[in-house]
CSV table of C-alpha atoms in Angstrom, one decimal:
chain,number,residue,atom,x,y,z
A,1,MET,CA,-32.2,17.9,-17.3
A,2,ASN,CA,-34.7,15.5,-15.8
A,3,LEU,CA,-32.8,12.5,-14.5
A,4,TYR,CA,-35.9,11.0,-12.7
A,5,VAL,CA,-34.2,10.5,-9.5
A,6,ILE,CA,-37.2,9.9,-7.3
A,7,ASP,CA,-37.8,8.7,-3.5
A,8,PRO,CA,-38.4,5.1,-3.3
A,9,VAL,CA,-41.9,3.9,-3.4
A,10,ARG,CA,-41.3,1.0,-0.9
A,11,ILE,CA,-38.6,0.8,1.7
A,12,GLY,CA,-37.6,-1.6,4.7
A,13,THR,CA,-35.3,-3.9,6.1
A,14,GLU,CA,-35.0,-7.7,6.0
A,15,GLN,CA,-33.7,-9.8,8.9
A,16,LEU,CA,-31.2,-12.4,7.7
A,17,PRO,CA,-30.5,-15.8,9.3
A,18,GLY,CA,-28.3,-15.1,12.3
A,19,GLY,CA,-30.0,-11.8,13.1
A,20,ARG,CA,-28.5,-9.3,11.0
A,21,SER,CA,-30.5,-6.8,8.9
A,22,LEU,CA,-30.2,-5.7,5.3
A,23,GLY,CA,-31.8,-2.2,4.4
A,24,TRP,CA,-33.7,-2.1,1.0
A,25,ALA,CA,-35.4,0.3,-1.1
A,26,GLU,CA,-37.9,-0.3,-4.1
A,27,TRP,CA,-39.0,1.4,-7.2
A,28,GLY,CA,-41.4,0.4,-10.0
A,29,PRO,CA,-44.3,-2.0,-9.9
A,30,ALA,CA,-44.2,-4.5,-7.0
A,31,ASP,CA,-44.9,-7.3,-9.4
A,32,GLY,CA,-42.3,-6.5,-12.0
A,33,VAL,CA,-39.0,-8.3,-12.9
A,34,PRO,CA,-36.9,-8.0,-9.9
A,35,VAL,CA,-33.8,-6.3,-10.7
A,36,LEU,CA,-31.2,-5.9,-7.5
A,37,PHE,CA,-29.0,-2.9,-7.5
A,38,SER,CA,-25.4,-2.8,-6.0
A,39,PRO,CA,-24.9,0.9,-5.6
A,40,GLY,CA,-21.5,2.7,-5.8
A,41,ALA,CA,-19.1,3.7,-3.2
A,42,ALA,CA,-20.7,5.1,0.1
A,43,THR,CA,-24.1,5.6,-1.0
A,44,SER,CA,-27.3,4.2,0.6
A,45,ARG,CA,-30.3,2.4,-0.7
A,46,HIS,CA,-32.2,5.8,-1.4
A,47,LEU,CA,-30.3,6.7,-4.4
A,48,GLY,CA,-32.0,4.8,-7.3
A,49,PHE,CA,-32.2,5.2,-11.1
A,50,GLY,CA,-34.5,4.9,-14.1
A,51,GLY,CA,-37.5,6.3,-12.5
A,52,GLU,CA,-38.8,7.3,-16.2
A,53,ALA,CA,-38.5,3.6,-17.4
A,54,LEU,CA,-39.3,1.3,-14.6
A,55,ASP,CA,-43.0,1.0,-15.0
A,56,ALA,CA,-42.9,1.0,-18.8
A,57,LEU,CA,-40.2,-1.8,-18.7
A,58,GLY,CA,-42.1,-3.6,-16.0
A,59,VAL,CA,-39.0,-3.6,-13.7
A,60,ARG,CA,-39.1,-3.7,-9.8
A,61,LEU,CA,-35.6,-2.1,-8.9
A,62,ILE,CA,-34.4,-3.2,-5.4
A,63,SER,CA,-31.5,-1.5,-3.9
A,64,VAL,CA,-29.6,-3.1,-1.0
A,65,ASP,CA,-27.3,-1.4,1.5
A,66,ARG,CA,-24.2,-3.5,1.9
A,67,PRO,CA,-23.2,-4.4,5.5
A,68,GLY,CA,-22.3,-1.4,7.7
A,69,LEU,CA,-23.8,1.3,5.2
A,70,GLY,CA,-27.2,2.8,5.7
A,71,ALA,CA,-29.7,0.6,7.4
A,72,SER,CA,-27.8,-2.8,7.0
A,73,SER,CA,-26.2,-4.3,10.2
A,74,PRO,CA,-22.1,-4.4,10.1
A,75,ARG,CA,-20.3,-7.6,9.2
A,76,PRO,CA,-16.7,-7.0,10.2
A,77,GLY,CA,-14.1,-8.8,8.0
A,78,ARG,CA,-16.7,-9.7,5.3
A,79,THR,CA,-15.7,-10.8,2.0
A,80,PHE,CA,-17.2,-11.0,-1.7
A,81,ASP,CA,-18.4,-14.6,-0.8
A,82,ASP,CA,-20.2,-13.4,2.3
A,83,PHE,CA,-22.0,-10.7,0.2
A,84,VAL,CA,-23.1,-13.4,-2.3
A,85,ASP,CA,-24.6,-15.3,0.8
A,86,ASP,CA,-26.5,-12.4,1.9
A,87,ILE,CA,-28.0,-11.7,-1.4
A,88,ARG,CA,-29.0,-15.3,-1.7
A,89,ALA,CA,-30.6,-15.2,1.7
A,90,PHE,CA,-32.3,-11.9,0.9
A,91,ALA,CA,-33.5,-13.2,-2.5
A,92,GLY,CA,-35.0,-16.1,-0.7
A,93,LEU,CA,-36.9,-14.1,2.0
A,94,ARG,CA,-38.2,-11.6,-0.5
A,95,GLY,CA,-39.4,-14.3,-2.9
A,96,LEU,CA,-37.3,-12.8,-5.8
A,97,GLY,CA,-36.2,-16.1,-7.2
A,98,ARG,CA,-33.0,-15.7,-9.1
A,99,PRO,CA,-33.0,-12.0,-9.9
A,100,LEU,CA,-31.2,-9.8,-12.4
A,101,MET,CA,-28.7,-7.3,-11.3
A,102,VAL,CA,-27.0,-3.9,-11.8
A,103,GLY,CA,-23.6,-3.1,-10.2
A,104,ASN,CA,-22.4,0.4,-10.3
A,105,SER,CA,-19.0,2.0,-9.5
A,106,GLN,CA,-17.7,0.4,-6.4
A,107,GLY,CA,-20.8,-1.9,-6.3
A,108,ALA,CA,-19.4,-3.7,-9.5
A,109,PRO,CA,-17.1,-6.3,-8.0
A,110,PHE,CA,-19.9,-7.2,-5.5
A,111,ALA,CA,-22.3,-7.8,-8.3
A,112,LEU,CA,-19.7,-9.8,-10.3
A,113,ALA,CA,-19.1,-12.0,-7.3
A,114,CYS,CA,-23.0,-12.7,-7.5
A,115,ALA,CA,-22.7,-13.4,-11.3
A,116,ALA,CA,-19.8,-15.8,-10.7
A,117,ALA,CA,-21.5,-17.7,-8.0
A,118,GLY,CA,-24.9,-17.9,-10.3
A,119,ALA,CA,-26.8,-16.0,-7.8
A,120,VAL,CA,-28.3,-13.8,-10.6
A,121,ARG,CA,-29.8,-14.6,-14.1
A,122,ALA,CA,-28.1,-11.6,-15.7
A,123,LEU,CA,-25.9,-8.6,-14.8
A,124,ALA,CA,-25.2,-5.2,-16.1
A,125,VAL,CA,-22.0,-3.5,-14.8
A,126,VAL,CA,-22.3,0.3,-15.2
A,127,SER,CA,-19.4,2.6,-14.7
A,128,GLY,CA,-18.0,-0.3,-13.0
A,129,GLY,CA,-14.8,-0.2,-10.8
A,130,ASP,CA,-12.0,-2.4,-12.3
A,131,GLU,CA,-9.7,-4.7,-10.6
A,132,ILE,CA,-6.9,-2.0,-10.5
A,133,ALA,CA,-4.7,-4.2,-8.5
A,134,GLU,CA,-4.0,-6.2,-11.5
A,135,PRO,CA,-0.4,-6.0,-12.4
A,136,ARG,CA,-1.3,-4.8,-16.0
A,137,PHE,CA,-2.5,-1.5,-14.5
A,138,ALA,CA,0.7,-0.9,-12.6
A,139,ASP,CA,1.9,1.9,-14.7
A,140,ALA,CA,-1.7,3.3,-15.4
A,141,LEU,CA,-2.5,4.7,-12.1
A,142,PRO,CA,-1.8,7.9,-10.4
A,143,GLY,CA,1.0,7.8,-7.9
A,144,GLU,CA,-1.3,8.2,-4.7
A,145,LEU,CA,-3.9,5.6,-5.9
A,146,ARG,CA,-1.0,3.2,-6.8
A,147,ARG,CA,0.2,3.7,-3.2
A,148,LEU,CA,-3.2,2.9,-1.7
A,149,VAL,CA,-3.7,-0.1,-3.9
A,150,ASP,CA,-0.5,-1.5,-2.9
A,151,LEU,CA,-1.4,-1.0,0.7
A,152,ALA,CA,-4.7,-2.7,0.1
A,153,VAL,CA,-3.0,-5.7,-1.3
A,154,LEU,CA,-0.1,-5.9,1.1
A,155,ASP,CA,-1.5,-4.8,4.3
A,156,PRO,CA,-5.3,-4.8,4.0
A,157,ALA,CA,-5.9,-4.2,7.9
A,158,THR,CA,-3.8,-0.9,7.6
A,159,ALA,CA,-5.5,0.1,4.4
A,160,GLU,CA,-8.9,-0.4,5.9
A,161,GLN,CA,-8.0,1.8,9.1
A,162,ALA,CA,-6.9,4.4,6.6
A,163,PHE,CA,-10.2,4.4,4.7
A,164,ALA,CA,-12.1,4.5,8.0
A,165,GLY,CA,-11.2,8.0,8.2
A,166,PHE,CA,-13.3,9.0,5.3
A,167,SER,CA,-16.6,11.0,5.5
A,168,ALA,CA,-19.7,11.9,3.5
A,169,GLN,CA,-18.3,15.2,2.7
A,170,ALA,CA,-14.8,13.8,1.8
A,171,MET,CA,-16.8,11.7,-0.7
A,172,TRP,CA,-18.6,14.6,-2.3
A,173,ASP,CA,-15.5,16.7,-2.7
A,174,MET,CA,-13.6,13.7,-4.3
A,175,VAL,CA,-16.2,13.1,-6.8
A,176,MET,CA,-17.0,16.6,-7.5
A,177,SER,CA,-13.2,17.6,-8.0
A,178,GLY,CA,-12.4,14.4,-10.2
A,179,SER,CA,-15.3,14.2,-12.6
A,180,PRO,CA,-15.5,15.7,-16.1
A,181,GLU,CA,-18.0,18.5,-17.0
A,182,CYS,CA,-20.5,16.1,-18.5
A,183,ASP,CA,-20.9,14.2,-15.1
A,184,LEU,CA,-20.8,17.6,-13.0
A,185,ALA,CA,-24.0,18.5,-15.0
A,186,VAL,CA,-25.5,15.5,-13.8
A,187,TYR,CA,-24.2,15.6,-10.2
A,188,GLN,CA,-24.9,19.1,-9.5
A,189,GLN,CA,-28.2,19.2,-10.9
A,190,PRO,CA,-30.2,20.4,-7.8
A,191,THR,CA,-32.5,17.2,-7.5
A,192,PHE,CA,-29.8,14.9,-8.1
A,193,ALA,CA,-27.4,16.5,-5.7
A,194,ALA,CA,-29.8,16.5,-3.0
A,195,ALA,CA,-30.7,12.9,-3.5
A,196,TYR,CA,-26.9,12.1,-3.8
A,197,ARG,CA,-26.0,14.1,-0.5
A,198,ARG,CA,-28.8,12.4,1.3
A,199,ALA,CA,-27.4,8.9,0.2
A,200,LEU,CA,-24.0,9.8,1.2
A,201,ASP,CA,-25.1,10.9,4.7
A,202,GLU,CA,-27.1,7.7,5.3
A,203,ALA,CA,-24.3,5.5,4.1
A,204,PHE,CA,-22.1,7.0,6.7
A,205,ALA,CA,-24.8,7.0,9.5
A,206,GLN,CA,-23.1,4.2,11.3
A,207,GLY,CA,-19.4,5.6,10.6
A,208,ALA,CA,-17.1,4.7,7.8
A,209,ALA,CA,-16.2,1.2,8.8
A,210,GLY,CA,-18.7,-0.2,5.9
A,211,TYR,CA,-17.2,2.1,3.4
A,212,ALA,CA,-13.7,1.1,4.6
A,213,ARG,CA,-14.4,-2.7,4.2
A,214,ASP,CA,-16.0,-2.4,0.7
A,215,THR,CA,-13.1,-0.2,-0.5
A,216,VAL,CA,-10.2,-2.5,0.7
A,217,LEU,CA,-12.1,-5.3,-1.0
A,218,ALA,CA,-12.5,-3.3,-4.2
A,219,MET,CA,-9.0,-2.1,-4.3
A,220,GLY,CA,-7.3,-5.4,-3.5
A,221,ARG,CA,-7.2,-8.5,-5.6
A,222,TRP,CA,-10.7,-9.8,-6.1
A,223,GLY,CA,-10.3,-13.4,-6.2
A,224,ILE,CA,-13.5,-13.6,-8.0
A,225,GLY,CA,-13.9,-16.3,-10.8
A,226,LEU,CA,-14.7,-14.0,-13.7
A,227,ALA,CA,-13.8,-16.7,-16.2
A,228,ASP,CA,-16.5,-18.9,-14.4
A,229,ILE,CA,-19.2,-16.6,-15.1
A,230,ALA,CA,-21.9,-18.4,-17.1
A,231,VAL,CA,-24.6,-15.8,-17.3
A,232,PRO,CA,-24.9,-12.7,-19.6
A,233,VAL,CA,-23.0,-9.7,-18.6
A,234,ASP,CA,-23.1,-6.2,-20.1
A,235,LEU,CA,-20.5,-3.6,-19.2
A,236,TRP,CA,-21.3,0.0,-19.8
A,237,TYR,CA,-18.8,2.8,-19.8
A,238,GLY,CA,-18.8,6.4,-21.0
A,239,GLU,CA,-16.1,7.6,-23.5
A,240,GLN,CA,-15.1,10.2,-21.0
A,241,ASP,CA,-14.9,8.0,-18.0
A,242,THR,CA,-11.5,7.0,-16.9
A,243,GLY,CA,-11.9,7.2,-13.2
A,244,HIS,CA,-13.6,3.9,-12.9
A,245,SER,CA,-11.3,1.7,-15.2
A,246,PRO,CA,-8.0,2.9,-16.8
A,247,ASP,CA,-9.1,1.0,-20.0
A,248,GLN,CA,-12.8,1.7,-19.7
A,249,GLY,CA,-13.5,-2.0,-19.1
A,250,ALA,CA,-11.9,-3.4,-22.3
A,251,GLY,CA,-9.7,-5.8,-20.3
A,252,LEU,CA,-12.6,-6.7,-17.8
A,253,THR,CA,-14.8,-7.5,-20.6
A,254,MET,CA,-12.2,-9.9,-22.1
A,255,ARG,CA,-12.1,-11.9,-18.7
A,256,ILE,CA,-15.7,-12.5,-18.8
A,257,PRO,CA,-17.1,-15.2,-21.2
A,258,GLY,CA,-19.3,-13.8,-23.7
A,259,ALA,CA,-19.3,-10.4,-22.0
A,260,VAL,CA,-20.5,-7.2,-24.2
A,261,ARG,CA,-19.1,-3.7,-23.6
A,262,HIS,CA,-20.8,-0.7,-24.5
A,263,LEU,CA,-18.8,2.5,-24.7
A,264,VAL,CA,-21.4,5.5,-24.6
A,265,PRO,CA,-20.4,8.6,-26.8
A,266,GLU,CA,-20.1,11.9,-25.1
A,267,ALA,CA,-20.8,10.5,-21.6
A,268,GLY,CA,-18.7,9.9,-18.5
A,269,GLY,CA,-19.2,8.0,-15.1
A,270,ALA,CA,-22.8,9.0,-14.8
A,271,VAL,CA,-24.2,6.5,-17.5
A,272,LEU,CA,-26.4,4.8,-15.0
A,273,TRP,CA,-28.5,7.9,-14.8
A,274,THR,CA,-28.2,9.4,-18.3
A,275,HIS,CA,-28.9,5.9,-19.9
A,276,ALA,CA,-31.0,4.2,-17.6
A,277,GLY,CA,-33.7,2.9,-19.9
A,278,GLN,CA,-31.1,1.6,-22.3
A,279,VAL,CA,-29.2,-0.3,-19.7
A,280,LEU,CA,-32.3,-1.8,-18.3
A,281,SER,CA,-34.0,-2.8,-21.5
A,282,THR,CA,-30.6,-4.4,-22.8
A,283,LEU,CA,-30.5,-6.1,-19.4
A,284,LEU,CA,-34.1,-7.6,-19.8
A,285,GLY,CA,-33.4,-8.5,-23.3
A,286,ARG,CA,-30.2,-10.5,-22.6
A,287,ALA,CA,-31.8,-12.4,-19.7
A,288,ALA,CA,-34.9,-13.3,-21.8
A,289,ALA,CA,-32.5,-14.6,-24.5
A,290,ALA,CA,-30.6,-16.7,-22.1
């Protein structure tokens, strides 16, 4: 299995107004269509996707470390709106205009916040984490996850302290123990596993505070104006993926005007890597049509 997980071709940091830095990595042609990437939980800018498709599609993929992860400066107490501000500033500094975006796993609500604010022209949510604090999911979550969600909603400061005890190894172990066989065939492929482990180690290089803030935001009530999103949104889920959304994004799709859900047969949560070309070509087509 060749998933075309390759090292970035360009890498660096951008200094934002106020002095903080955002780490970034790029793949594909430097003059390609800019597509920002909001990566999954506790992974750094180094884990990209679609290496086999970027040149052919003319896509300039740009992954950005969220604050406190990888090479990005911490921003304690940050919100989804703060992330939108960072992305707008980053896009302006890099001359990206109003880019397209892909949000994966825990990176999905951050990307949705950008879409709701009109900071991006089109969005693909791939194996996106859902708003599991919604009351409709109350009976659908395992007991321990339900407890953590309730804590994130009722006492976010305590929840954030609890999540700050996490580590790169703990994240690896959780993913490996909770994934279906179709995903393990991807995650345990030697080249992918090495890239994934590297991204986890880099994400925790400053400690776990960045991951903890991400997680308390993602697990709590989002407060994102999903009904106000006026850009094209596609949501991609594998048929065997129940870990990211209890209903595989069905309810989330209904909350976003004009959103289209794609349910991929015989796939799990690794759709971003197994169907990268399809995701990106659909994103480009939707943006062009809009």
